[in-house]
């Protein structure tokens, strides 16, 4: 009987995990099913581009997985019974239940409104394609001179504000940041960010918290009203609530699934979590940042560990480290902030047109990596071995 591997979510992490598993294991031994509501891959790191009216290249999964054996099930996951090893999904065939032997949970994240009143009614977001398309409509309908407020001074907020200001120089764009603008960057990085924001005419409200979003404006902690014909909410990501409703061990605060270094759930050994949905530790014993960069790594790690355990092979032992933070500042400008292994800024940073080109290559490379999850290495599909012969890999994992 085939070993049933079900992968939930086909973002960067889920799609890479499914594709890599299918290339590591013999199709007669395993059935890899990938569950996702959409038939094409969404380049989430480009959603701010979509929001300002640019088109993204279609990337149909049917092409991406052609000949690999991955079966794409177009459906939405509605529940998981981690003890019975079943997943409830709803798709074109209505509601059904999928049984698994190994589950890879990769449902990613959405926007985090942080409970601020009025966000659901009055703010737009770009954490999902639907959100970015709605924001695109709202921006397109704005007349010249109208105010747009981006709330959140992290990577997504900075990229969104710059993208909007560059694409729509006729709008009055502002960014509200809880801290100082780019305060995690090196002095060179911060200076460059200020210079680009100045050139784009973006007003920055630093050390300011938004406490409410209302029609036509946002309200800050000191009671100031900042005019906003459109408010874009970018104060971080929140993971899908589904995992919290299961018996899987999740973190109290974020609801991410707690995994070991092979991305295996610490409570359920037949479940793996990857990408934004996983609470995995990186260098310096710090949790990995929700990012495309760490998502790809967790997917390789999970796929290789699952394959090793099923085939009695050697478990992967690759240490993750960060190299840089790649920040687009519109299409003509960028900032590559080099970082330590545990993601702290060092002095060196690449700026200007070269950084914009670099960031574009990184985005292209990330999409290429989804379609080519072996990164060009030769594919060698191994046989799944009977249960007793797998103990070697398990023992190594616990060592
Ligand atoms: C505008 C923007 C810019 C960004 N820029 C960068 C960047 O420059 N660098 C970087 O490293 N990171 C960046 N990120 C973060 C990065 O996109 C995420 O960390 C990354 O997408 C996480 O990958 P993932 O596969 O875990 O989750 P996701 O990409 O969120 O994928 C989750 C998948 O699960 C599917 N799904 C969700 N719910 C269900 C359900 N109920 N049933 C079935 N399927 C479901 C979704 O449709 C999706 O396909 C950016 C994010 C945004 C929004």
mmCIF file with all atom_site columns, C-alpha atoms and ligand atoms in Angstrom, residues 7-16 34-38 40-49 61 73-79 88-90 105-110 125-129 132 155-157 159-160 234 237 240-242 274-278 289-296 298-299 322 324-328 359 362-363 366, ligand 1:
data_model
loop_
_atom_site.group_PDB
_atom_site.id
_atom_site.type_symbol
_atom_site.label_atom_id
_atom_site.label_alt_id
_atom_site.label_comp_id
_atom_site.label_asym_id
_atom_site.label_entity_id
_atom_site.label_seq_id
_atom_site.pdbx_PDB_ins_code
_atom_site.Cartn_x
_atom_site.Cartn_y
_atom_site.Cartn_z
_atom_site.occupancy
_atom_site.B_iso_or_equiv
_atom_site.pdbx_formal_charge
_atom_site.auth_seq_id
_atom_site.auth_comp_id
_atom_site.auth_asym_id
_atom_site.auth_atom_id
_atom_site.pdbx_PDB_model_num
ATOM   1   C CA  . UNK A 1 7   ? 0.580   18.625 2.205   1.00 0.00 ? 7   UNK A CA  1
ATOM   2   C CA  . UNK A 1 8   ? -1.736  21.458 3.286   1.00 0.00 ? 8   UNK A CA  1
ATOM   3   C CA  . UNK A 1 9   ? -1.175  24.793 1.530   1.00 0.00 ? 9   UNK A CA  1
ATOM   4   C CA  . UNK A 1 10  ? 0.790   25.515 -1.643  1.00 0.00 ? 10  UNK A CA  1
ATOM   5   C CA  . UNK A 1 11  ? 2.612   28.710 -0.752  1.00 0.00 ? 11  UNK A CA  1
ATOM   6   C CA  . UNK A 1 12  ? 6.421   28.808 -0.934  1.00 0.00 ? 12  UNK A CA  1
ATOM   7   C CA  . UNK A 1 13  ? 6.869   26.230 1.817   1.00 0.00 ? 13  UNK A CA  1
ATOM   8   C CA  . UNK A 1 14  ? 4.088   23.746 0.964   1.00 0.00 ? 14  UNK A CA  1
ATOM   9   C CA  . UNK A 1 15  ? 4.762   23.722 -2.768  1.00 0.00 ? 15  UNK A CA  1
ATOM   10  C CA  . UNK A 1 16  ? 8.498   23.194 -2.248  1.00 0.00 ? 16  UNK A CA  1
ATOM   11  C CA  . UNK A 1 34  ? -1.185  18.906 -2.167  1.00 0.00 ? 34  UNK A CA  1
ATOM   12  C CA  . UNK A 1 35  ? -4.295  20.754 -0.960  1.00 0.00 ? 35  UNK A CA  1
ATOM   13  C CA  . UNK A 1 36  ? -4.715  24.384 -1.984  1.00 0.00 ? 36  UNK A CA  1
ATOM   14  C CA  . UNK A 1 37  ? -7.730  26.524 -2.915  1.00 0.00 ? 37  UNK A CA  1
ATOM   15  C CA  . UNK A 1 38  ? -6.080  28.113 -5.978  1.00 0.00 ? 38  UNK A CA  1
ATOM   16  C CA  . UNK A 1 40  ? -1.803  28.714 -9.458  1.00 0.00 ? 40  UNK A CA  1
ATOM   17  C CA  . UNK A 1 41  ? 1.125   29.696 -7.280  1.00 0.00 ? 41  UNK A CA  1
ATOM   18  C CA  . UNK A 1 42  ? 0.870   33.147 -5.700  1.00 0.00 ? 42  UNK A CA  1
ATOM   19  C CA  . UNK A 1 43  ? 4.151   35.068 -5.456  1.00 0.00 ? 43  UNK A CA  1
ATOM   20  C CA  . UNK A 1 44  ? 3.296   36.546 -2.113  1.00 0.00 ? 44  UNK A CA  1
ATOM   21  C CA  . UNK A 1 45  ? 6.497   38.606 -1.936  1.00 0.00 ? 45  UNK A CA  1
ATOM   22  C CA  . UNK A 1 46  ? 5.218   40.618 -4.899  1.00 0.00 ? 46  UNK A CA  1
ATOM   23  C CA  . UNK A 1 47  ? 1.731   41.413 -3.620  1.00 0.00 ? 47  UNK A CA  1
ATOM   24  C CA  . UNK A 1 48  ? 2.576   45.091 -3.090  1.00 0.00 ? 48  UNK A CA  1
ATOM   25  C CA  . UNK A 1 49  ? 3.376   45.205 -6.800  1.00 0.00 ? 49  UNK A CA  1
ATOM   26  C CA  . UNK A 1 61  ? 0.619   24.327 -10.522 1.00 0.00 ? 61  UNK A CA  1
ATOM   27  C CA  . UNK A 1 73  ? -6.483  18.911 -4.781  1.00 0.00 ? 73  UNK A CA  1
ATOM   28  C CA  . UNK A 1 74  ? -8.252  22.231 -5.218  1.00 0.00 ? 74  UNK A CA  1
ATOM   29  C CA  . UNK A 1 75  ? -9.917  22.572 -1.859  1.00 0.00 ? 75  UNK A CA  1
ATOM   30  C CA  . UNK A 1 76  ? -9.864  24.483 1.394   1.00 0.00 ? 76  UNK A CA  1
ATOM   31  C CA  . UNK A 1 77  ? -8.900  22.722 4.617   1.00 0.00 ? 77  UNK A CA  1
ATOM   32  C CA  . UNK A 1 78  ? -11.603 23.108 7.247   1.00 0.00 ? 78  UNK A CA  1
ATOM   33  C CA  . UNK A 1 79  ? -10.351 20.847 10.020  1.00 0.00 ? 79  UNK A CA  1
ATOM   34  C CA  . UNK A 1 88  ? -11.514 17.709 6.369   1.00 0.00 ? 88  UNK A CA  1
ATOM   35  C CA  . UNK A 1 89  ? -11.561 19.689 3.121   1.00 0.00 ? 89  UNK A CA  1
ATOM   36  C CA  . UNK A 1 90  ? -14.169 21.454 1.021   1.00 0.00 ? 90  UNK A CA  1
ATOM   37  C CA  . UNK A 1 105 ? 1.109   21.589 7.493   1.00 0.00 ? 105 UNK A CA  1
ATOM   38  C CA  . UNK A 1 106 ? 1.936   24.705 5.440   1.00 0.00 ? 106 UNK A CA  1
ATOM   39  C CA  . UNK A 1 107 ? -1.127  26.952 5.699   1.00 0.00 ? 107 UNK A CA  1
ATOM   40  C CA  . UNK A 1 108 ? 1.025   30.043 6.110   1.00 0.00 ? 108 UNK A CA  1
ATOM   41  C CA  . UNK A 1 109 ? -0.267  33.285 7.516   1.00 0.00 ? 109 UNK A CA  1
ATOM   42  C CA  . UNK A 1 110 ? -2.559  36.216 6.906   1.00 0.00 ? 110 UNK A CA  1
ATOM   43  C CA  . UNK A 1 125 ? -4.218  44.515 3.623   1.00 0.00 ? 125 UNK A CA  1
ATOM   44  C CA  . UNK A 1 126 ? -1.853  42.833 1.203   1.00 0.00 ? 126 UNK A CA  1
ATOM   45  C CA  . UNK A 1 127 ? -1.023  39.582 2.946   1.00 0.00 ? 127 UNK A CA  1
ATOM   46  C CA  . UNK A 1 128 ? -3.233  37.665 0.480   1.00 0.00 ? 128 UNK A CA  1
ATOM   47  C CA  . UNK A 1 129 ? -3.881  37.980 -3.239  1.00 0.00 ? 129 UNK A CA  1
ATOM   48  C CA  . UNK A 1 132 ? -3.959  42.990 -2.657  1.00 0.00 ? 132 UNK A CA  1
ATOM   49  C CA  . UNK A 1 155 ? 9.590   45.166 5.969   1.00 0.00 ? 155 UNK A CA  1
ATOM   50  C CA  . UNK A 1 156 ? 6.104   44.847 4.431   1.00 0.00 ? 156 UNK A CA  1
ATOM   51  C CA  . UNK A 1 157 ? 5.028   48.365 5.422   1.00 0.00 ? 157 UNK A CA  1
ATOM   52  C CA  . UNK A 1 159 ? 7.979   48.075 0.822   1.00 0.00 ? 159 UNK A CA  1
ATOM   53  C CA  . UNK A 1 160 ? 4.270   48.880 0.446   1.00 0.00 ? 160 UNK A CA  1
ATOM   54  C CA  . UNK A 1 234 ? 0.839   45.829 7.642   1.00 0.00 ? 234 UNK A CA  1
ATOM   55  C CA  . UNK A 1 237 ? 1.364   38.312 10.103  1.00 0.00 ? 237 UNK A CA  1
ATOM   56  C CA  . UNK A 1 240 ? -3.995  30.307 10.256  1.00 0.00 ? 240 UNK A CA  1
ATOM   57  C CA  . UNK A 1 241 ? -6.113  29.518 13.345  1.00 0.00 ? 241 UNK A CA  1
ATOM   58  C CA  . UNK A 1 242 ? -6.677  25.898 12.309  1.00 0.00 ? 242 UNK A CA  1
ATOM   59  C CA  . UNK A 1 274 ? 6.830   24.334 7.542   1.00 0.00 ? 274 UNK A CA  1
ATOM   60  C CA  . UNK A 1 275 ? 6.954   28.009 6.610   1.00 0.00 ? 275 UNK A CA  1
ATOM   61  C CA  . UNK A 1 276 ? 5.136   30.691 8.575   1.00 0.00 ? 276 UNK A CA  1
ATOM   62  C CA  . UNK A 1 277 ? 2.991   28.049 10.314  1.00 0.00 ? 277 UNK A CA  1
ATOM   63  C CA  . UNK A 1 278 ? 5.959   26.474 12.131  1.00 0.00 ? 278 UNK A CA  1
ATOM   64  C CA  . UNK A 1 289 ? 11.306  34.918 11.181  1.00 0.00 ? 289 UNK A CA  1
ATOM   65  C CA  . UNK A 1 290 ? 8.131   34.447 9.120   1.00 0.00 ? 290 UNK A CA  1
ATOM   66  C CA  . UNK A 1 291 ? 9.710   34.869 5.715   1.00 0.00 ? 291 UNK A CA  1
ATOM   67  C CA  . UNK A 1 292 ? 10.155  33.333 2.354   1.00 0.00 ? 292 UNK A CA  1
ATOM   68  C CA  . UNK A 1 293 ? 13.831  32.818 3.129   1.00 0.00 ? 293 UNK A CA  1
ATOM   69  C CA  . UNK A 1 294 ? 13.230  30.599 6.155   1.00 0.00 ? 294 UNK A CA  1
ATOM   70  C CA  . UNK A 1 295 ? 10.109  29.025 4.577   1.00 0.00 ? 295 UNK A CA  1
ATOM   71  C CA  . UNK A 1 296 ? 12.145  27.426 1.799   1.00 0.00 ? 296 UNK A CA  1
ATOM   72  C CA  . UNK A 1 298 ? 12.012  24.538 6.503   1.00 0.00 ? 298 UNK A CA  1
ATOM   73  C CA  . UNK A 1 299 ? 10.419  22.883 3.459   1.00 0.00 ? 299 UNK A CA  1
ATOM   74  C CA  . UNK A 1 322 ? 20.414  34.388 7.408   1.00 0.00 ? 322 UNK A CA  1
ATOM   75  C CA  . UNK A 1 324 ? 20.609  39.484 4.149   1.00 0.00 ? 324 UNK A CA  1
ATOM   76  C CA  . UNK A 1 325 ? 17.280  41.249 4.215   1.00 0.00 ? 325 UNK A CA  1
ATOM   77  C CA  . UNK A 1 326 ? 16.244  42.217 0.707   1.00 0.00 ? 326 UNK A CA  1
ATOM   78  C CA  . UNK A 1 327 ? 13.970  45.245 0.659   1.00 0.00 ? 327 UNK A CA  1
ATOM   79  C CA  . UNK A 1 328 ? 12.382  46.695 -2.455  1.00 0.00 ? 328 UNK A CA  1
ATOM   80  C CA  . UNK A 1 359 ? 15.961  42.073 -4.982  1.00 0.00 ? 359 UNK A CA  1
ATOM   81  C CA  . UNK A 1 362 ? 15.879  37.132 -5.334  1.00 0.00 ? 362 UNK A CA  1
ATOM   82  C CA  . UNK A 1 363 ? 12.113  37.202 -6.067  1.00 0.00 ? 363 UNK A CA  1
ATOM   83  C CA  . UNK A 1 366 ? 12.331  32.197 -4.995  1.00 0.00 ? 366 UNK A CA  1
HETATM 84  C C1  . LIG B 2 .   ? 3.617   41.964 0.451   1.00 0.00 ? 1   LIG B C1  1
HETATM 85  C C2  . LIG B 2 .   ? 4.543   40.955 1.065   1.00 0.00 ? 1   LIG B C2  1
HETATM 86  C C3  . LIG B 2 .   ? 5.910   41.030 0.798   1.00 0.00 ? 1   LIG B C3  1
HETATM 87  C C4  . LIG B 2 .   ? 6.773   40.097 1.349   1.00 0.00 ? 1   LIG B C4  1
HETATM 88  N N1  . LIG B 2 .   ? 8.103   40.194 1.067   1.00 0.00 ? 1   LIG B N1  1
HETATM 89  C C5  . LIG B 2 .   ? 8.949   39.276 1.556   1.00 0.00 ? 1   LIG B C5  1
HETATM 90  C C6  . LIG B 2 .   ? 10.337  39.324 1.234   1.00 0.00 ? 1   LIG B C6  1
HETATM 91  O O1  . LIG B 2 .   ? 10.785  40.206 0.504   1.00 0.00 ? 1   LIG B O1  1
HETATM 92  N N2  . LIG B 2 .   ? 11.148  38.359 1.732   1.00 0.00 ? 1   LIG B N2  1
HETATM 93  C C7  . LIG B 2 .   ? 10.679  37.358 2.535   1.00 0.00 ? 1   LIG B C7  1
HETATM 94  O O2  . LIG B 2 .   ? 11.472  36.505 2.956   1.00 0.00 ? 1   LIG B O2  1
HETATM 95  N N3  . LIG B 2 .   ? 9.376   37.289 2.873   1.00 0.00 ? 1   LIG B N3  1
HETATM 96  C C8  . LIG B 2 .   ? 8.501   38.216 2.407   1.00 0.00 ? 1   LIG B C8  1
HETATM 97  N N4  . LIG B 2 .   ? 7.183   38.146 2.726   1.00 0.00 ? 1   LIG B N4  1
HETATM 98  C C9  . LIG B 2 .   ? 6.730   37.071 3.624   1.00 0.00 ? 1   LIG B C9  1
HETATM 99  C C10 . LIG B 2 .   ? 6.522   35.786 2.827   1.00 0.00 ? 1   LIG B C10 1
HETATM 100 O O3  . LIG B 2 .   ? 5.686   36.034 1.742   1.00 0.00 ? 1   LIG B O3  1
HETATM 101 C C11 . LIG B 2 .   ? 5.918   34.702 3.714   1.00 0.00 ? 1   LIG B C11 1
HETATM 102 O O4  . LIG B 2 .   ? 6.730   34.529 4.849   1.00 0.00 ? 1   LIG B O4  1
HETATM 103 C C12 . LIG B 2 .   ? 5.824   33.402 2.941   1.00 0.00 ? 1   LIG B C12 1
HETATM 104 O O5  . LIG B 2 .   ? 4.893   33.554 1.901   1.00 0.00 ? 1   LIG B O5  1
HETATM 105 C C13 . LIG B 2 .   ? 5.409   32.246 3.843   1.00 0.00 ? 1   LIG B C13 1
HETATM 106 O O6  . LIG B 2 .   ? 5.283   31.097 3.055   1.00 0.00 ? 1   LIG B O6  1
HETATM 107 P P1  . LIG B 2 .   ? 4.312   29.920 3.500   1.00 0.00 ? 1   LIG B P1  1
HETATM 108 O O7  . LIG B 2 .   ? 4.380   28.907 2.409   1.00 0.00 ? 1   LIG B O7  1
HETATM 109 O O8  . LIG B 2 .   ? 4.571   29.518 4.884   1.00 0.00 ? 1   LIG B O8  1
HETATM 110 O O9  . LIG B 2 .   ? 2.844   30.565 3.544   1.00 0.00 ? 1   LIG B O9  1
HETATM 111 P P2  . LIG B 2 .   ? 1.978   31.263 2.437   1.00 0.00 ? 1   LIG B P2  1
HETATM 112 O O10 . LIG B 2 .   ? 2.799   31.873 1.394   1.00 0.00 ? 1   LIG B O10 1
HETATM 113 O O11 . LIG B 2 .   ? 1.050   32.131 3.233   1.00 0.00 ? 1   LIG B O11 1
HETATM 114 O O12 . LIG B 2 .   ? 1.155   30.080 1.771   1.00 0.00 ? 1   LIG B O12 1
HETATM 115 C C14 . LIG B 2 .   ? 0.092   29.445 2.424   1.00 0.00 ? 1   LIG B C14 1
HETATM 116 C C15 . LIG B 2 .   ? -0.704  28.672 1.405   1.00 0.00 ? 1   LIG B C15 1
HETATM 117 O O13 . LIG B 2 .   ? -1.757  28.010 2.092   1.00 0.00 ? 1   LIG B O13 1
HETATM 118 C C16 . LIG B 2 .   ? -2.979  28.220 1.402   1.00 0.00 ? 1   LIG B C16 1
HETATM 119 N N5  . LIG B 2 .   ? -4.073  28.152 2.368   1.00 0.00 ? 1   LIG B N5  1
HETATM 120 C C17 . LIG B 2 .   ? -4.403  29.037 3.330   1.00 0.00 ? 1   LIG B C17 1
HETATM 121 N N6  . LIG B 2 .   ? -5.493  28.611 3.995   1.00 0.00 ? 1   LIG B N6  1
HETATM 122 C C18 . LIG B 2 .   ? -5.842  27.433 3.446   1.00 0.00 ? 1   LIG B C18 1
HETATM 123 C C19 . LIG B 2 .   ? -6.863  26.482 3.713   1.00 0.00 ? 1   LIG B C19 1
HETATM 124 N N7  . LIG B 2 .   ? -7.762  26.661 4.686   1.00 0.00 ? 1   LIG B N7  1
HETATM 125 N N8  . LIG B 2 .   ? -6.906  25.375 2.955   1.00 0.00 ? 1   LIG B N8  1
HETATM 126 C C20 . LIG B 2 .   ? -6.006  25.147 1.972   1.00 0.00 ? 1   LIG B C20 1
HETATM 127 N N9  . LIG B 2 .   ? -5.000  26.006 1.681   1.00 0.00 ? 1   LIG B N9  1
HETATM 128 C C21 . LIG B 2 .   ? -4.937  27.139 2.413   1.00 0.00 ? 1   LIG B C21 1
HETATM 129 C C22 . LIG B 2 .   ? -2.822  29.601 0.797   1.00 0.00 ? 1   LIG B C22 1
HETATM 130 O O14 . LIG B 2 .   ? -3.735  29.779 -0.278  1.00 0.00 ? 1   LIG B O14 1
HETATM 131 C C23 . LIG B 2 .   ? -1.365  29.541 0.335   1.00 0.00 ? 1   LIG B C23 1
HETATM 132 O O15 . LIG B 2 .   ? -1.265  28.970 -0.916  1.00 0.00 ? 1   LIG B O15 1
HETATM 133 C C24 . LIG B 2 .   ? 6.274   39.067 2.185   1.00 0.00 ? 1   LIG B C24 1
HETATM 134 C C25 . LIG B 2 .   ? 4.909   38.976 2.437   1.00 0.00 ? 1   LIG B C25 1
HETATM 135 C C26 . LIG B 2 .   ? 4.049   39.910 1.892   1.00 0.00 ? 1   LIG B C26 1
HETATM 136 C C27 . LIG B 2 .   ? 2.578   39.787 2.162   1.00 0.00 ? 1   LIG B C27 1
#
